[in-house]
Amino acid sequence: MDWVERSAQLRQWTRSGTRAPHKPLLFLYALSRFQQDADGELPYSAVEEDLRGLLAEYGPGNRTTPAYPFHHLVSDGVWEVRTERGPGSPGTGVGQLRATGATGRLAPELRGALRRDPSLLGRMARVLLDLNFPPSLHTELCEAVGLELEEAGAGPLPAARGQRDRRMRERVLTAYEYQCAFCGYDGRIGAVPVGLEAAHVRWWAFDGPDDVENGLCLCSLHHKLFDKGVLGLGDSPGPGGGHRILVSQSFVGRSTAAREHVVALAGRPLIGPQPGARPVAAAHRSWHTSQVFHGSPRPATAG
């Protein structure tokens, strides 16, 4: 049984690129707990709060319940649920899971495979990360679930998604003339740009192409905030034709730095791309707004 391939093919509810990271988040959480205690069980009452926090931070903006992945991950053959009555999940009801003392853990066959081949855990985790989240979030997501991964690469991805185009970064940075499309930062050491990254608007993990019209040149700070849904792109162009920057109403920052580097961006026009380069496609902007951007946008700041 190819557990890496199975990790890549979790049965997730999908419709027109809708994000549903519930199972991958629970699976990553369970792998981290296996690292800490290979024989331990995870009571739903304990998992619920942790998973709810992960879904709020790394899931789409709509509210959901941790009960769904706790129950439905069983169907993928990597997870088992038991209650005080014996094997089997009582369903997706939060009250049922709590009242029956439901516990979950990795399936016995998977636990055995992980004991025989300790490197398998890292390969599975990296596939889950690559196929469900952008690279800018991988390190902090591992920290959030308590997962420790070796630095070695994961090897080739399953055929389900292929490989990233390494040329995209250079094409996107060139199109935006090596400056952040949100704040204009353009730092270099000599001739080498530093702190500038090519951000996918529609995530690669959700069929976002490695094209300039799906990319933005962003500084490291604004790339992270863009992938976390703090920042977004407006659908309506401003007076000069460029698209406006969205800042989430949910963002809170009291410091001068937060106001100047984040809040003040609300309503500003996007910087670039240069004439002749393709702007971000409407379909990719719409996907990011519906699947990543959190809440409602702030009104444009004065001045």
Coordinates of N, CA, C and O in Angstrom, one line a residue, residues 191-287:
A191 N 23.3 43.2 -7.0 CA 22.3 43.1 -8.0 C 21.2 42.0 -7.7 O 20.3 41.8 -8.5
V192 N 21.3 41.5 -6.5 CA 20.4 40.4 -6.1 C 19.3 40.9 -5.2 O 19.5 41.5 -4.2
P193 N 18.0 40.7 -5.7 CA 16.9 41.2 -4.9 C 16.8 40.4 -3.6 O 17.0 39.1 -3.6
V194 N 16.5 41.0 -2.5 CA 16.3 40.3 -1.2 C 14.9 40.7 -0.6 O 14.5 41.8 -0.7
G195 N 14.3 39.7 -0.1 CA 13.0 39.9 0.6 C 11.8 40.0 -0.4 O 10.7 40.5 0.0
L196 N 12.0 39.7 -1.7 CA 11.0 39.7 -2.7 C 10.7 38.3 -3.2 O 11.6 37.5 -3.4
E197 N 9.4 38.0 -3.3 CA 8.9 36.7 -3.6 C 7.8 36.7 -4.7 O 7.1 37.7 -4.8
A198 N 7.7 35.6 -5.4 CA 6.6 35.5 -6.3 C 5.4 34.7 -5.6 O 5.6 33.6 -5.3
A199 N 4.3 35.4 -5.4 CA 3.2 34.9 -4.8 C 2.2 34.4 -5.8 O 1.9 35.1 -6.8
H200 N 1.6 33.2 -5.6 CA 0.5 32.7 -6.4 C -0.8 33.3 -5.8 O -1.0 33.4 -4.6
V201 N -1.6 33.9 -6.7 CA -2.9 34.4 -6.3 C -3.8 33.2 -6.0 O -4.3 33.1 -4.9
R202 N -4.1 32.4 -7.1 CA -4.8 31.2 -6.8 C -3.7 30.1 -6.5 O -2.7 29.9 -7.3
W203 N -3.8 29.5 -5.3 CA -2.7 28.7 -4.9 C -2.4 27.5 -5.9 O -3.3 27.0 -6.5
W204 N -1.1 27.2 -6.0 CA -0.7 26.1 -6.8 C -1.4 24.8 -6.4 O -1.7 24.0 -7.2
A205 N -1.6 24.7 -5.1 CA -2.2 23.5 -4.6 C -3.7 23.3 -5.1 O -4.3 22.2 -5.0
F206 N -4.3 24.4 -5.6 CA -5.6 24.4 -6.0 C -5.7 24.8 -7.5 O -6.5 25.6 -8.0
D207 N -4.7 24.2 -8.3 CA -4.7 24.3 -9.7 C -4.3 25.7 -10.2 O -4.7 26.1 -11.3
G208 N -3.7 26.5 -9.3 CA -3.2 27.8 -9.8 C -2.0 27.7 -10.7 O -1.0 27.0 -10.3
P209 N -2.1 28.2 -11.9 CA -1.0 28.0 -12.9 C 0.3 28.8 -12.5 O 0.2 29.8 -11.8
D210 N 1.4 28.4 -13.0 CA 2.7 29.1 -12.8 C 2.8 30.1 -13.9 O 3.8 30.1 -14.7
D211 N 1.9 31.1 -13.9 CA 1.9 32.1 -15.0 C 1.9 33.5 -14.3 O 1.5 33.7 -13.2
V212 N 2.4 34.4 -15.1 CA 2.5 35.8 -14.6 C 1.1 36.3 -14.2 O 0.9 37.0 -13.2
E213 N 0.0 35.9 -15.0 CA -1.3 36.4 -14.7 C -1.9 35.8 -13.4 O -3.0 36.1 -13.0
N214 N -1.2 34.9 -12.8 CA -1.6 34.3 -11.5 C -0.5 34.6 -10.4 O -0.5 34.0 -9.4
G215 N 0.3 35.6 -10.7 CA 1.4 36.0 -9.8 C 1.4 37.4 -9.4 O 0.9 38.3 -10.1
L216 N 2.0 37.7 -8.2 CA 2.3 39.0 -7.7 C 3.7 39.0 -7.2 O 4.1 38.0 -6.5
C217 N 4.5 40.0 -7.4 CA 5.7 40.2 -6.7 C 5.4 40.9 -5.4 O 4.9 42.0 -5.4
L218 N 5.7 40.2 -4.3 CA 5.4 40.8 -3.0 C 6.6 40.7 -2.1 O 7.4 39.7 -2.2
C219 N 6.8 41.6 -1.2 CA 7.8 41.5 -0.1 C 7.4 40.3 0.8 O 6.2 39.9 0.8
S220 N 8.3 39.8 1.6 CA 8.1 38.7 2.4 C 6.9 38.9 3.4 O 6.1 38.0 3.6
L221 N 6.8 40.1 4.0 CA 5.7 40.4 4.9 C 4.4 40.3 4.2 O 3.4 39.7 4.6
H222 N 4.2 41.0 3.1 CA 2.9 41.1 2.4 C 2.6 39.8 1.7 O 1.4 39.5 1.6
H223 N 3.6 39.0 1.3 CA 3.3 37.7 0.8 C 2.6 36.8 1.9 O 1.6 36.2 1.6
K224 N 3.2 36.8 3.1 CA 2.6 36.0 4.2 C 1.2 36.5 4.5 O 0.3 35.7 4.7
L225 N 1.0 37.8 4.6 CA -0.3 38.4 4.9 C -1.3 38.1 3.8 O -2.5 37.9 4.0
F226 N -0.9 38.1 2.5 CA -1.7 37.7 1.4 C -2.2 36.3 1.5 O -3.4 36.0 1.2
D227 N -1.3 35.4 1.8 CA -1.6 34.0 1.9 C -2.4 33.7 3.1 O -3.1 32.6 3.2
K228 N -2.4 34.5 4.2 CA -3.2 34.3 5.4 C -4.5 35.0 5.3 O -5.4 34.9 6.2
G229 N -4.8 35.7 4.2 CA -6.1 36.3 4.0 C -6.3 37.7 4.6 O -7.4 38.2 4.7
V230 N -5.2 38.3 5.1 CA -5.3 39.6 5.6 C -5.4 40.6 4.5 O -6.1 41.6 4.6
L231 N -4.7 40.4 3.4 CA -4.7 41.2 2.2 C -5.3 40.5 1.0 O -5.3 39.3 0.9
G232 N -5.8 41.3 0.1 CA -6.5 40.7 -1.1 C -6.4 41.7 -2.2 O -5.9 42.8 -2.1
L233 N -7.1 41.4 -3.3 CA -7.2 42.2 -4.5 C -8.6 42.5 -4.8 O -9.5 41.6 -4.9
G234 N -9.0 43.8 -5.0 CA -10.3 44.1 -5.4 C -10.7 43.8 -6.8 O -9.8 43.7 -7.7
D235 N -11.9 43.5 -7.0 CA -12.3 43.1 -8.4 C -12.5 44.3 -9.3 O -12.4 44.2 -10.5
S236 N -12.8 45.5 -8.7 CA -13.1 46.7 -9.5 C -11.8 47.5 -9.6 O -11.2 47.9 -8.6
P237 N -11.4 47.9 -10.8 CA -10.2 48.7 -10.9 C -10.4 50.1 -10.5 O -11.5 50.6 -10.5
G238 N -9.3 50.8 -10.0 CA -9.4 52.1 -9.6 C -9.4 53.1 -10.8 O -9.4 52.7 -12.0
P239 N -9.4 54.4 -10.5 CA -9.4 55.4 -11.6 C -8.3 55.2 -12.6 O -8.4 55.5 -13.8
G240 N -7.1 54.8 -12.2 CA -6.0 54.6 -13.1 C -6.0 53.3 -13.8 O -5.0 53.0 -14.6
G241 N -7.0 52.4 -13.6 CA -7.0 51.1 -14.3 C -6.5 50.0 -13.4 O -6.8 48.9 -13.7
G242 N -5.6 50.3 -12.4 CA -5.0 49.2 -11.6 C -6.0 48.8 -10.5 O -6.9 49.5 -10.1
H243 N -5.8 47.6 -10.1 CA -6.7 47.0 -9.1 C -6.3 47.5 -7.7 O -5.2 47.8 -7.4
R244 N -7.3 47.6 -6.8 CA -7.2 48.1 -5.5 C -6.8 47.0 -4.5 O -7.2 45.9 -4.7
I245 N -6.0 47.4 -3.5 CA -5.6 46.4 -2.4 C -6.7 46.4 -1.4 O -7.3 47.4 -1.0
L246 N -7.1 45.2 -1.0 CA -8.0 44.9 0.1 C -7.3 44.6 1.4 O -6.3 43.9 1.4
V247 N -7.8 45.2 2.5 CA -7.3 44.8 3.8 C -8.5 44.3 4.6 O -9.5 45.0 4.7
S248 N -8.3 43.2 5.3 CA -9.4 42.6 6.0 C -9.8 43.4 7.2 O -9.0 43.9 8.0
Q249 N -11.1 43.6 7.4 CA -11.7 44.3 8.5 C -11.3 43.5 9.8 O -11.3 44.1 10.9
S250 N -11.0 42.2 9.7 CA -10.7 41.4 10.9 C -9.3 41.6 11.4 O -9.0 41.3 12.5
F251 N -8.5 42.3 10.6 CA -7.1 42.5 11.0 C -7.0 43.6 12.1 O -7.7 44.6 12.0
V252 N -6.3 43.3 13.2 CA -6.1 44.2 14.3 C -4.6 44.4 14.5 O -3.8 43.5 14.6
G253 N -4.2 45.7 14.4 CA -2.8 46.0 14.7 C -2.8 47.4 15.3 O -3.2 48.4 14.6
R254 N -2.3 47.6 16.5 CA -2.3 48.9 17.2 C -1.0 49.6 17.0 O -0.9 50.8 17.3
S255 N 0.1 49.0 16.6 CA 1.3 49.7 16.5 C 1.4 50.6 15.2 O 0.6 50.4 14.3
T256 N 2.3 51.5 15.3 CA 2.5 52.3 14.1 C 2.9 51.5 12.9 O 2.5 51.8 11.8
A257 N 3.7 50.5 13.1 CA 4.2 49.6 12.0 C 3.0 48.9 11.4 O 2.9 48.9 10.1
A258 N 2.1 48.4 12.2 CA 0.9 47.7 11.6 C 0.0 48.7 10.8 O -0.5 48.3 9.8
R259 N -0.1 49.9 11.4 CA -1.0 50.9 10.6 C -0.3 51.3 9.3 O -1.0 51.4 8.3
E260 N 1.0 51.5 9.4 CA 1.7 52.0 8.1 C 1.8 50.9 7.1 O 1.7 51.2 5.9
H261 N 2.1 49.7 7.5 CA 2.5 48.6 6.6 C 1.3 47.8 6.2 O 1.4 47.0 5.2
V262 N 0.2 47.9 6.9 CA -1.0 47.0 6.6 C -2.2 47.9 6.4 O -2.8 48.0 5.3
V263 N -2.7 48.5 7.5 CA -4.0 49.2 7.4 C -4.0 50.3 6.4 O -5.0 50.5 5.7
A264 N -2.9 51.0 6.2 CA -2.8 52.1 5.3 C -2.9 51.6 3.8 O -3.1 52.5 2.9
L265 N -2.7 50.3 3.6 CA -2.8 49.8 2.2 C -4.2 49.8 1.7 O -4.5 49.7 0.5
A266 N -5.2 49.8 2.6 CA -6.6 49.7 2.1 C -7.0 50.7 1.1 O -6.9 51.9 1.2
G267 N -7.4 50.2 -0.1 CA -7.9 51.0 -1.2 C -6.8 51.5 -2.1 O -7.1 52.1 -3.1
R268 N -5.5 51.3 -1.7 CA -4.4 51.8 -2.6 C -4.4 51.0 -3.9 O -4.8 49.8 -3.9
P269 N -4.0 51.6 -5.0 CA -3.9 50.9 -6.3 C -2.7 49.9 -6.2 O -1.7 50.2 -5.6
L270 N -2.8 48.8 -6.9 CA -1.7 47.9 -7.0 C -0.6 48.5 -7.8 O -0.8 49.3 -8.8
I271 N 0.7 48.2 -7.5 CA 1.8 48.8 -8.2 C 2.2 47.7 -9.3 O 2.6 46.6 -9.0
G272 N 2.1 48.1 -10.5 CA 2.4 47.2 -11.6 C 1.2 46.4 -12.0 O 0.1 46.5 -11.5
P273 N 1.5 45.5 -13.0 CA 2.7 45.1 -13.6 C 3.1 46.2 -14.7 O 2.3 47.1 -15.0
Q274 N 4.3 46.0 -15.2 CA 4.8 47.0 -16.2 C 4.0 46.8 -17.5 O 3.4 45.8 -17.8
P275 N 3.9 47.9 -18.4 CA 3.2 47.8 -19.6 C 3.6 46.6 -20.5 O 4.8 46.3 -20.6
G276 N 2.6 45.9 -21.0 CA 2.9 44.7 -21.8 C 2.9 43.4 -21.0 O 2.7 42.3 -21.6
A277 N 3.0 43.5 -19.7 CA 2.9 42.2 -18.8 C 1.4 42.0 -18.5 O 0.6 43.0 -18.3
R278 N 1.0 40.8 -18.4 CA -0.4 40.5 -18.1 C -0.7 40.8 -16.6 O 0.0 40.3 -15.7
P279 N -1.8 41.5 -16.3 CA -2.2 41.7 -15.0 C -2.9 40.4 -14.4 O -3.1 39.4 -15.2
V280 N -3.1 40.4 -13.1 CA -3.7 39.2 -12.5 C -5.1 39.0 -13.1 O -5.9 39.9 -13.2
A281 N -5.3 37.7 -13.5 CA -6.6 37.4 -14.2 C -7.8 37.4 -13.2 O -7.6 37.1 -12.0
A282 N -8.9 37.8 -13.7 CA -10.1 38.0 -12.9 C -10.5 36.7 -12.1 O -10.9 36.7 -11.0
A283 N -10.4 35.6 -12.8 CA -10.7 34.3 -12.2 C -9.9 34.0 -11.0 O -10.3 33.5 -10.0
H284 N -8.6 34.3 -11.1 CA -7.7 34.1 -9.9 C -7.9 35.1 -8.8 O -7.9 34.7 -7.6
R285 N -8.2 36.3 -9.1 CA -8.6 37.3 -8.1 C -9.8 36.8 -7.3 O -9.9 36.9 -6.1
S286 N -10.8 36.4 -8.1 CA -12.1 35.9 -7.5 C -11.9 34.7 -6.6 O -12.5 34.6 -5.5
W287 N -11.0 33.8 -7.0 CA -10.7 32.6 -6.2 C -10.1 33.0 -4.9 O -10.5 32.6 -3.8

